[in-house]
Amino acid sequence: MSPHTRAVENWTLQPLTDFVREASARLVLVLTPSGQVLAQSGFSRAVDVMSAAALAAAIVASTGEIARQMRQPPFGALSHQGPKTGFFLATFKTDRGTLAVLAVYDLDVSSLGLVQLFYEQLAADLKAATPKGTVPKQVLAADFERELTDSLNTLFGR
């Protein structure tokens, strides 16, 4: 496991570790659509995790709204590739609600096809590992900063 792989929710750790290894992903977040990070790999600074989570949540929300306005089901996944790096963002349903995965990969060691292939396994593994019969705690605006700080401290071992 990478020293930069951490989880707030321990049931996400093994599926995330397997995905990072198999897909050769450089950075990965497992998060809720609201941007609450459950696990991360590859990030060395809390501010980078916060920024990536906020951007991923914004993309999920904005593409969801575009789909709604087009009277279409939500988009399952998005990807973009630049000259050296690509990213993949997808959502899936679990017993505890929708989760999102953001994966950044270098084109010299991985590919969109490889990331998509192992994403399907990651989603299946996370669905299977999701604790049954528990409901995720609602995050209130008043608790958001404290919850975010606590999550980031856990992710970075502080």
mmCIF file with all atom_site columns, C-alpha atoms in Angstrom:
data_model
loop_
_atom_site.group_PDB
_atom_site.id
_atom_site.type_symbol
_atom_site.label_atom_id
_atom_site.label_alt_id
_atom_site.label_comp_id
_atom_site.label_asym_id
_atom_site.label_entity_id
_atom_site.label_seq_id
_atom_site.pdbx_PDB_ins_code
_atom_site.Cartn_x
_atom_site.Cartn_y
_atom_site.Cartn_z
_atom_site.occupancy
_atom_site.B_iso_or_equiv
_atom_site.pdbx_formal_charge
_atom_site.auth_seq_id
_atom_site.auth_comp_id
_atom_site.auth_asym_id
_atom_site.auth_atom_id
_atom_site.pdbx_PDB_model_num
ATOM 1   C CA . MET A 1 1   ? 0.000   0.000  0.000   1.00 0.00 ? 1   MET A CA 1
ATOM 2   C CA . SER A 1 2   ? 1.273   3.466  -0.860  1.00 0.00 ? 2   SER A CA 1
ATOM 3   C CA . PRO A 1 3   ? 2.134   5.731  2.073   1.00 0.00 ? 3   PRO A CA 1
ATOM 4   C CA . HIS A 1 4   ? -0.318  8.162  0.511   1.00 0.00 ? 4   HIS A CA 1
ATOM 5   C CA . THR A 1 5   ? -3.258  5.721  0.536   1.00 0.00 ? 5   THR A CA 1
ATOM 6   C CA . ARG A 1 6   ? -5.641  6.384  3.387   1.00 0.00 ? 6   ARG A CA 1
ATOM 7   C CA . ALA A 1 7   ? -9.293  5.813  4.213   1.00 0.00 ? 7   ALA A CA 1
ATOM 8   C CA . VAL A 1 8   ? -11.805 7.406  6.530   1.00 0.00 ? 8   VAL A CA 1
ATOM 9   C CA . GLU A 1 9   ? -14.078 4.402  5.956   1.00 0.00 ? 9   GLU A CA 1
ATOM 10  C CA . ASN A 1 10  ? -11.912 1.270  6.364   1.00 0.00 ? 10  ASN A CA 1
ATOM 11  C CA . TRP A 1 11  ? -14.127 -0.905 4.139   1.00 0.00 ? 11  TRP A CA 1
ATOM 12  C CA . THR A 1 12  ? -12.971 1.209  1.151   1.00 0.00 ? 12  THR A CA 1
ATOM 13  C CA . LEU A 1 13  ? -9.243  0.609  1.671   1.00 0.00 ? 13  LEU A CA 1
ATOM 14  C CA . GLN A 1 14  ? -8.683  -2.831 0.105   1.00 0.00 ? 14  GLN A CA 1
ATOM 15  C CA . PRO A 1 15  ? -10.799 -2.165 -3.017  1.00 0.00 ? 15  PRO A CA 1
ATOM 16  C CA . LEU A 1 16  ? -9.012  1.183  -3.475  1.00 0.00 ? 16  LEU A CA 1
ATOM 17  C CA . THR A 1 17  ? -5.554  -0.369 -3.027  1.00 0.00 ? 17  THR A CA 1
ATOM 18  C CA . ASP A 1 18  ? -6.361  -3.099 -5.558  1.00 0.00 ? 18  ASP A CA 1
ATOM 19  C CA . PHE A 1 19  ? -7.674  -0.552 -8.074  1.00 0.00 ? 19  PHE A CA 1
ATOM 20  C CA . VAL A 1 20  ? -4.621  1.703  -7.791  1.00 0.00 ? 20  VAL A CA 1
ATOM 21  C CA . ARG A 1 21  ? -2.287  -1.257 -8.344  1.00 0.00 ? 21  ARG A CA 1
ATOM 22  C CA . GLU A 1 22  ? -4.217  -2.866 -11.197 1.00 0.00 ? 22  GLU A CA 1
ATOM 23  C CA . ALA A 1 23  ? -5.168  0.308  -13.097 1.00 0.00 ? 23  ALA A CA 1
ATOM 24  C CA . SER A 1 24  ? -1.796  2.008  -12.469 1.00 0.00 ? 24  SER A CA 1
ATOM 25  C CA . ALA A 1 25  ? -3.650  5.136  -11.348 1.00 0.00 ? 25  ALA A CA 1
ATOM 26  C CA . ARG A 1 26  ? -1.593  8.009  -9.950  1.00 0.00 ? 26  ARG A CA 1
ATOM 27  C CA . LEU A 1 27  ? -4.315  9.760  -7.901  1.00 0.00 ? 27  LEU A CA 1
ATOM 28  C CA . VAL A 1 28  ? -7.658  8.336  -6.777  1.00 0.00 ? 28  VAL A CA 1
ATOM 29  C CA . LEU A 1 29  ? -10.512 9.596  -4.629  1.00 0.00 ? 29  LEU A CA 1
ATOM 30  C CA . VAL A 1 30  ? -13.541 7.656  -3.434  1.00 0.00 ? 30  VAL A CA 1
ATOM 31  C CA . LEU A 1 31  ? -16.116 10.206 -2.357  1.00 0.00 ? 31  LEU A CA 1
ATOM 32  C CA . THR A 1 32  ? -19.771 11.034 -1.991  1.00 0.00 ? 32  THR A CA 1
ATOM 33  C CA . PRO A 1 33  ? -21.369 13.266 -4.628  1.00 0.00 ? 33  PRO A CA 1
ATOM 34  C CA . SER A 1 34  ? -21.303 16.094 -2.078  1.00 0.00 ? 34  SER A CA 1
ATOM 35  C CA . GLY A 1 35  ? -17.496 15.873 -1.930  1.00 0.00 ? 35  GLY A CA 1
ATOM 36  C CA . GLN A 1 36  ? -17.054 13.990 1.354   1.00 0.00 ? 36  GLN A CA 1
ATOM 37  C CA . VAL A 1 37  ? -13.902 11.890 0.890   1.00 0.00 ? 37  VAL A CA 1
ATOM 38  C CA . LEU A 1 38  ? -14.070 8.273  2.049   1.00 0.00 ? 38  LEU A CA 1
ATOM 39  C CA . ALA A 1 39  ? -10.615 7.245  0.784   1.00 0.00 ? 39  ALA A CA 1
ATOM 40  C CA . GLN A 1 40  ? -7.725  8.604  -1.243  1.00 0.00 ? 40  GLN A CA 1
ATOM 41  C CA . SER A 1 41  ? -4.515  7.456  -2.831  1.00 0.00 ? 41  SER A CA 1
ATOM 42  C CA . GLY A 1 42  ? -1.566  9.366  -4.218  1.00 0.00 ? 42  GLY A CA 1
ATOM 43  C CA . PHE A 1 43  ? -2.205  12.763 -2.667  1.00 0.00 ? 43  PHE A CA 1
ATOM 44  C CA . SER A 1 44  ? 0.446   14.148 -0.349  1.00 0.00 ? 44  SER A CA 1
ATOM 45  C CA . ARG A 1 45  ? -1.282  17.383 0.731   1.00 0.00 ? 45  ARG A CA 1
ATOM 46  C CA . ALA A 1 46  ? -4.698  17.838 2.338   1.00 0.00 ? 46  ALA A CA 1
ATOM 47  C CA . VAL A 1 47  ? -5.346  20.945 0.258   1.00 0.00 ? 47  VAL A CA 1
ATOM 48  C CA . ASP A 1 48  ? -4.989  18.889 -2.931  1.00 0.00 ? 48  ASP A CA 1
ATOM 49  C CA . VAL A 1 49  ? -7.519  16.339 -1.647  1.00 0.00 ? 49  VAL A CA 1
ATOM 50  C CA . MET A 1 50  ? -9.952  19.140 -0.754  1.00 0.00 ? 50  MET A CA 1
ATOM 51  C CA . SER A 1 51  ? -9.570  20.802 -4.147  1.00 0.00 ? 51  SER A CA 1
ATOM 52  C CA . ALA A 1 52  ? -9.941  17.574 -6.116  1.00 0.00 ? 52  ALA A CA 1
ATOM 53  C CA . ALA A 1 53  ? -12.973 16.505 -4.047  1.00 0.00 ? 53  ALA A CA 1
ATOM 54  C CA . ALA A 1 54  ? -14.663 19.885 -4.512  1.00 0.00 ? 54  ALA A CA 1
ATOM 55  C CA . LEU A 1 55  ? -14.018 19.852 -8.255  1.00 0.00 ? 55  LEU A CA 1
ATOM 56  C CA . ALA A 1 56  ? -15.213 16.250 -8.619  1.00 0.00 ? 56  ALA A CA 1
ATOM 57  C CA . ALA A 1 57  ? -18.398 17.028 -6.660  1.00 0.00 ? 57  ALA A CA 1
ATOM 58  C CA . ALA A 1 58  ? -19.006 20.084 -8.834  1.00 0.00 ? 58  ALA A CA 1
ATOM 59  C CA . ILE A 1 59  ? -18.566 18.040 -12.014 1.00 0.00 ? 59  ILE A CA 1
ATOM 60  C CA . VAL A 1 60  ? -20.958 15.346 -10.750 1.00 0.00 ? 60  VAL A CA 1
ATOM 61  C CA . ALA A 1 61  ? -23.533 18.005 -9.824  1.00 0.00 ? 61  ALA A CA 1
ATOM 62  C CA . SER A 1 62  ? -23.222 19.992 -13.053 1.00 0.00 ? 62  SER A CA 1
ATOM 63  C CA . THR A 1 63  ? -23.363 16.983 -15.364 1.00 0.00 ? 63  THR A CA 1
ATOM 64  C CA . GLY A 1 64  ? -26.300 15.655 -13.352 1.00 0.00 ? 64  GLY A CA 1
ATOM 65  C CA . GLU A 1 65  ? -28.119 18.914 -13.943 1.00 0.00 ? 65  GLU A CA 1
ATOM 66  C CA . ILE A 1 66  ? -27.295 18.874 -17.670 1.00 0.00 ? 66  ILE A CA 1
ATOM 67  C CA . ALA A 1 67  ? -28.699 15.339 -17.905 1.00 0.00 ? 67  ALA A CA 1
ATOM 68  C CA . ARG A 1 68  ? -31.808 16.399 -15.974 1.00 0.00 ? 68  ARG A CA 1
ATOM 69  C CA . GLN A 1 69  ? -32.399 19.346 -18.307 1.00 0.00 ? 69  GLN A CA 1
ATOM 70  C CA . MET A 1 70  ? -32.005 17.022 -21.286 1.00 0.00 ? 70  MET A CA 1
ATOM 71  C CA . ARG A 1 71  ? -34.486 14.636 -19.621 1.00 0.00 ? 71  ARG A CA 1
ATOM 72  C CA . GLN A 1 72  ? -31.854 11.902 -19.662 1.00 0.00 ? 72  GLN A CA 1
ATOM 73  C CA . PRO A 1 73  ? -30.588 9.624  -16.908 1.00 0.00 ? 73  PRO A CA 1
ATOM 74  C CA . PRO A 1 74  ? -27.427 10.889 -15.179 1.00 0.00 ? 74  PRO A CA 1
ATOM 75  C CA . PHE A 1 75  ? -24.188 10.323 -17.052 1.00 0.00 ? 75  PHE A CA 1
ATOM 76  C CA . GLY A 1 76  ? -22.411 7.205  -15.835 1.00 0.00 ? 76  GLY A CA 1
ATOM 77  C CA . ALA A 1 77  ? -18.839 8.365  -16.401 1.00 0.00 ? 77  ALA A CA 1
ATOM 78  C CA . LEU A 1 78  ? -16.738 11.171 -17.790 1.00 0.00 ? 78  LEU A CA 1
ATOM 79  C CA . SER A 1 79  ? -13.183 11.154 -19.019 1.00 0.00 ? 79  SER A CA 1
ATOM 80  C CA . HIS A 1 80  ? -10.673 13.551 -20.490 1.00 0.00 ? 80  HIS A CA 1
ATOM 81  C CA . GLN A 1 81  ? -7.175  13.004 -21.799 1.00 0.00 ? 81  GLN A CA 1
ATOM 82  C CA . GLY A 1 82  ? -4.449  15.528 -22.299 1.00 0.00 ? 82  GLY A CA 1
ATOM 83  C CA . PRO A 1 83  ? -1.074  14.875 -23.918 1.00 0.00 ? 83  PRO A CA 1
ATOM 84  C CA . LYS A 1 84  ? 0.371   13.097 -20.851 1.00 0.00 ? 84  LYS A CA 1
ATOM 85  C CA . THR A 1 85  ? -2.407  12.615 -18.313 1.00 0.00 ? 85  THR A CA 1
ATOM 86  C CA . GLY A 1 86  ? -6.046  11.606 -18.243 1.00 0.00 ? 86  GLY A CA 1
ATOM 87  C CA . PHE A 1 87  ? -8.808  11.511 -15.701 1.00 0.00 ? 87  PHE A CA 1
ATOM 88  C CA . PHE A 1 88  ? -11.872 9.358  -15.243 1.00 0.00 ? 88  PHE A CA 1
ATOM 89  C CA . LEU A 1 89  ? -14.842 10.263 -13.045 1.00 0.00 ? 89  LEU A CA 1
ATOM 90  C CA . ALA A 1 90  ? -17.765 7.904  -12.495 1.00 0.00 ? 90  ALA A CA 1
ATOM 91  C CA . THR A 1 91  ? -20.575 7.314  -10.022 1.00 0.00 ? 91  THR A CA 1
ATOM 92  C CA . PHE A 1 92  ? -22.328 4.166  -8.870  1.00 0.00 ? 92  PHE A CA 1
ATOM 93  C CA . LYS A 1 93  ? -24.993 3.194  -6.342  1.00 0.00 ? 93  LYS A CA 1
ATOM 94  C CA . THR A 1 94  ? -24.334 1.331  -3.090  1.00 0.00 ? 94  THR A CA 1
ATOM 95  C CA . ASP A 1 95  ? -26.521 0.388  -0.131  1.00 0.00 ? 95  ASP A CA 1
ATOM 96  C CA . ARG A 1 96  ? -25.335 3.622  1.519   1.00 0.00 ? 96  ARG A CA 1
ATOM 97  C CA . GLY A 1 97  ? -26.070 5.846  -1.465  1.00 0.00 ? 97  GLY A CA 1
ATOM 98  C CA . THR A 1 98  ? -24.200 7.016  -4.518  1.00 0.00 ? 98  THR A CA 1
ATOM 99  C CA . LEU A 1 99  ? -20.404 7.107  -4.509  1.00 0.00 ? 99  LEU A CA 1
ATOM 100 C CA . ALA A 1 100 ? -18.023 8.698  -6.986  1.00 0.00 ? 100 ALA A CA 1
ATOM 101 C CA . VAL A 1 101 ? -14.530 7.689  -8.041  1.00 0.00 ? 101 VAL A CA 1
ATOM 102 C CA . LEU A 1 102 ? -12.037 10.144 -9.506  1.00 0.00 ? 102 LEU A CA 1
ATOM 103 C CA . ALA A 1 103 ? -8.933  8.549  -11.020 1.00 0.00 ? 103 ALA A CA 1
ATOM 104 C CA . VAL A 1 104 ? -5.996  10.402 -12.583 1.00 0.00 ? 104 VAL A CA 1
ATOM 105 C CA . TYR A 1 105 ? -3.584  8.349  -14.653 1.00 0.00 ? 105 TYR A CA 1
ATOM 106 C CA . ASP A 1 106 ? -0.421  8.918  -16.676 1.00 0.00 ? 106 ASP A CA 1
ATOM 107 C CA . LEU A 1 107 ? -0.726  7.821  -20.302 1.00 0.00 ? 107 LEU A CA 1
ATOM 108 C CA . ASP A 1 108 ? 2.766   6.323  -20.331 1.00 0.00 ? 108 ASP A CA 1
ATOM 109 C CA . VAL A 1 109 ? 1.789   3.699  -17.718 1.00 0.00 ? 109 VAL A CA 1
ATOM 110 C CA . SER A 1 110 ? -1.979  3.318  -18.055 1.00 0.00 ? 110 SER A CA 1
ATOM 111 C CA . SER A 1 111 ? -4.895  4.022  -20.379 1.00 0.00 ? 111 SER A CA 1
ATOM 112 C CA . LEU A 1 112 ? -8.569  4.932  -20.249 1.00 0.00 ? 112 LEU A CA 1
ATOM 113 C CA . GLY A 1 113 ? -9.486  1.361  -21.170 1.00 0.00 ? 113 GLY A CA 1
ATOM 114 C CA . LEU A 1 114 ? -7.413  -0.063 -18.319 1.00 0.00 ? 114 LEU A CA 1
ATOM 115 C CA . VAL A 1 115 ? -8.883  2.409  -15.819 1.00 0.00 ? 115 VAL A CA 1
ATOM 116 C CA . GLN A 1 116 ? -12.446 1.669  -17.014 1.00 0.00 ? 116 GLN A CA 1
ATOM 117 C CA . LEU A 1 117 ? -11.872 -2.073 -16.828 1.00 0.00 ? 117 LEU A CA 1
ATOM 118 C CA . PHE A 1 118 ? -10.622 -1.981 -13.252 1.00 0.00 ? 118 PHE A CA 1
ATOM 119 C CA . TYR A 1 119 ? -13.164 0.693  -12.257 1.00 0.00 ? 119 TYR A CA 1
ATOM 120 C CA . GLU A 1 120 ? -15.916 -1.860 -12.875 1.00 0.00 ? 120 GLU A CA 1
ATOM 121 C CA . GLN A 1 121 ? -14.174 -4.218 -10.436 1.00 0.00 ? 121 GLN A CA 1
ATOM 122 C CA . LEU A 1 122 ? -13.648 -1.381 -7.935  1.00 0.00 ? 122 LEU A CA 1
ATOM 123 C CA . ALA A 1 123 ? -17.347 -0.482 -8.053  1.00 0.00 ? 123 ALA A CA 1
ATOM 124 C CA . ALA A 1 124 ? -18.339 -4.138 -7.554  1.00 0.00 ? 124 ALA A CA 1
ATOM 125 C CA . ASP A 1 125 ? -15.851 -4.554 -4.685  1.00 0.00 ? 125 ASP A CA 1
ATOM 126 C CA . LEU A 1 126 ? -17.046 -1.371 -2.962  1.00 0.00 ? 126 LEU A CA 1
ATOM 127 C CA . LYS A 1 127 ? -20.697 -2.406 -3.356  1.00 0.00 ? 127 LYS A CA 1
ATOM 128 C CA . ALA A 1 128 ? -19.883 -5.789 -1.792  1.00 0.00 ? 128 ALA A CA 1
ATOM 129 C CA . ALA A 1 129 ? -17.848 -4.221 1.035   1.00 0.00 ? 129 ALA A CA 1
ATOM 130 C CA . THR A 1 130 ? -20.399 -1.535 1.914   1.00 0.00 ? 130 THR A CA 1
ATOM 131 C CA . PRO A 1 131 ? -21.561 -2.031 5.499   1.00 0.00 ? 131 PRO A CA 1
ATOM 132 C CA . LYS A 1 132 ? -25.120 -3.305 5.456   1.00 0.00 ? 132 LYS A CA 1
ATOM 133 C CA . GLY A 1 133 ? -27.910 -1.791 7.496   1.00 0.00 ? 133 GLY A CA 1
ATOM 134 C CA . THR A 1 134 ? -26.115 1.449  8.309   1.00 0.00 ? 134 THR A CA 1
ATOM 135 C CA . VAL A 1 135 ? -27.177 4.837  7.133   1.00 0.00 ? 135 VAL A CA 1
ATOM 136 C CA . PRO A 1 136 ? -24.512 7.447  6.474   1.00 0.00 ? 136 PRO A CA 1
ATOM 137 C CA . LYS A 1 137 ? -24.676 10.379 8.847   1.00 0.00 ? 137 LYS A CA 1
ATOM 138 C CA . GLN A 1 138 ? -26.136 13.550 7.383   1.00 0.00 ? 138 GLN A CA 1
ATOM 139 C CA . VAL A 1 139 ? -23.565 16.337 7.336   1.00 0.00 ? 139 VAL A CA 1
ATOM 140 C CA . LEU A 1 140 ? -25.099 19.596 8.502   1.00 0.00 ? 140 LEU A CA 1
ATOM 141 C CA . ALA A 1 141 ? -23.705 22.907 7.307   1.00 0.00 ? 141 ALA A CA 1
ATOM 142 C CA . ALA A 1 142 ? -22.805 23.760 10.905  1.00 0.00 ? 142 ALA A CA 1
ATOM 143 C CA . ASP A 1 143 ? -20.756 20.541 11.178  1.00 0.00 ? 143 ASP A CA 1
ATOM 144 C CA . PHE A 1 144 ? -19.220 20.664 7.710   1.00 0.00 ? 144 PHE A CA 1
ATOM 145 C CA . GLU A 1 145 ? -15.919 22.341 8.574   1.00 0.00 ? 145 GLU A CA 1
ATOM 146 C CA . ARG A 1 146 ? -15.345 20.130 11.610  1.00 0.00 ? 146 ARG A CA 1
ATOM 147 C CA . GLU A 1 147 ? -16.324 16.988 9.656   1.00 0.00 ? 147 GLU A CA 1
ATOM 148 C CA . LEU A 1 148 ? -14.020 17.987 6.789   1.00 0.00 ? 148 LEU A CA 1
ATOM 149 C CA . THR A 1 149 ? -11.126 18.684 9.152   1.00 0.00 ? 149 THR A CA 1
ATOM 150 C CA . ASP A 1 150 ? -11.664 15.392 10.986  1.00 0.00 ? 150 ASP A CA 1
ATOM 151 C CA . SER A 1 151 ? -11.814 13.462 7.688   1.00 0.00 ? 151 SER A CA 1
ATOM 152 C CA . LEU A 1 152 ? -8.680  15.105 6.330   1.00 0.00 ? 152 LEU A CA 1
ATOM 153 C CA . ASN A 1 153 ? -6.828  14.500 9.609   1.00 0.00 ? 153 ASN A CA 1
ATOM 154 C CA . THR A 1 154 ? -7.784  10.825 9.404   1.00 0.00 ? 154 THR A CA 1
ATOM 155 C CA . LEU A 1 155 ? -6.789  10.616 5.731   1.00 0.00 ? 155 LEU A CA 1
ATOM 156 C CA . PHE A 1 156 ? -3.382  12.099 6.456   1.00 0.00 ? 156 PHE A CA 1
ATOM 157 C CA . GLY A 1 157 ? -2.781  10.276 9.726   1.00 0.00 ? 157 GLY A CA 1
ATOM 158 C CA . ARG A 1 158 ? -2.834  13.326 11.962  1.00 0.00 ? 158 ARG A CA 1
#
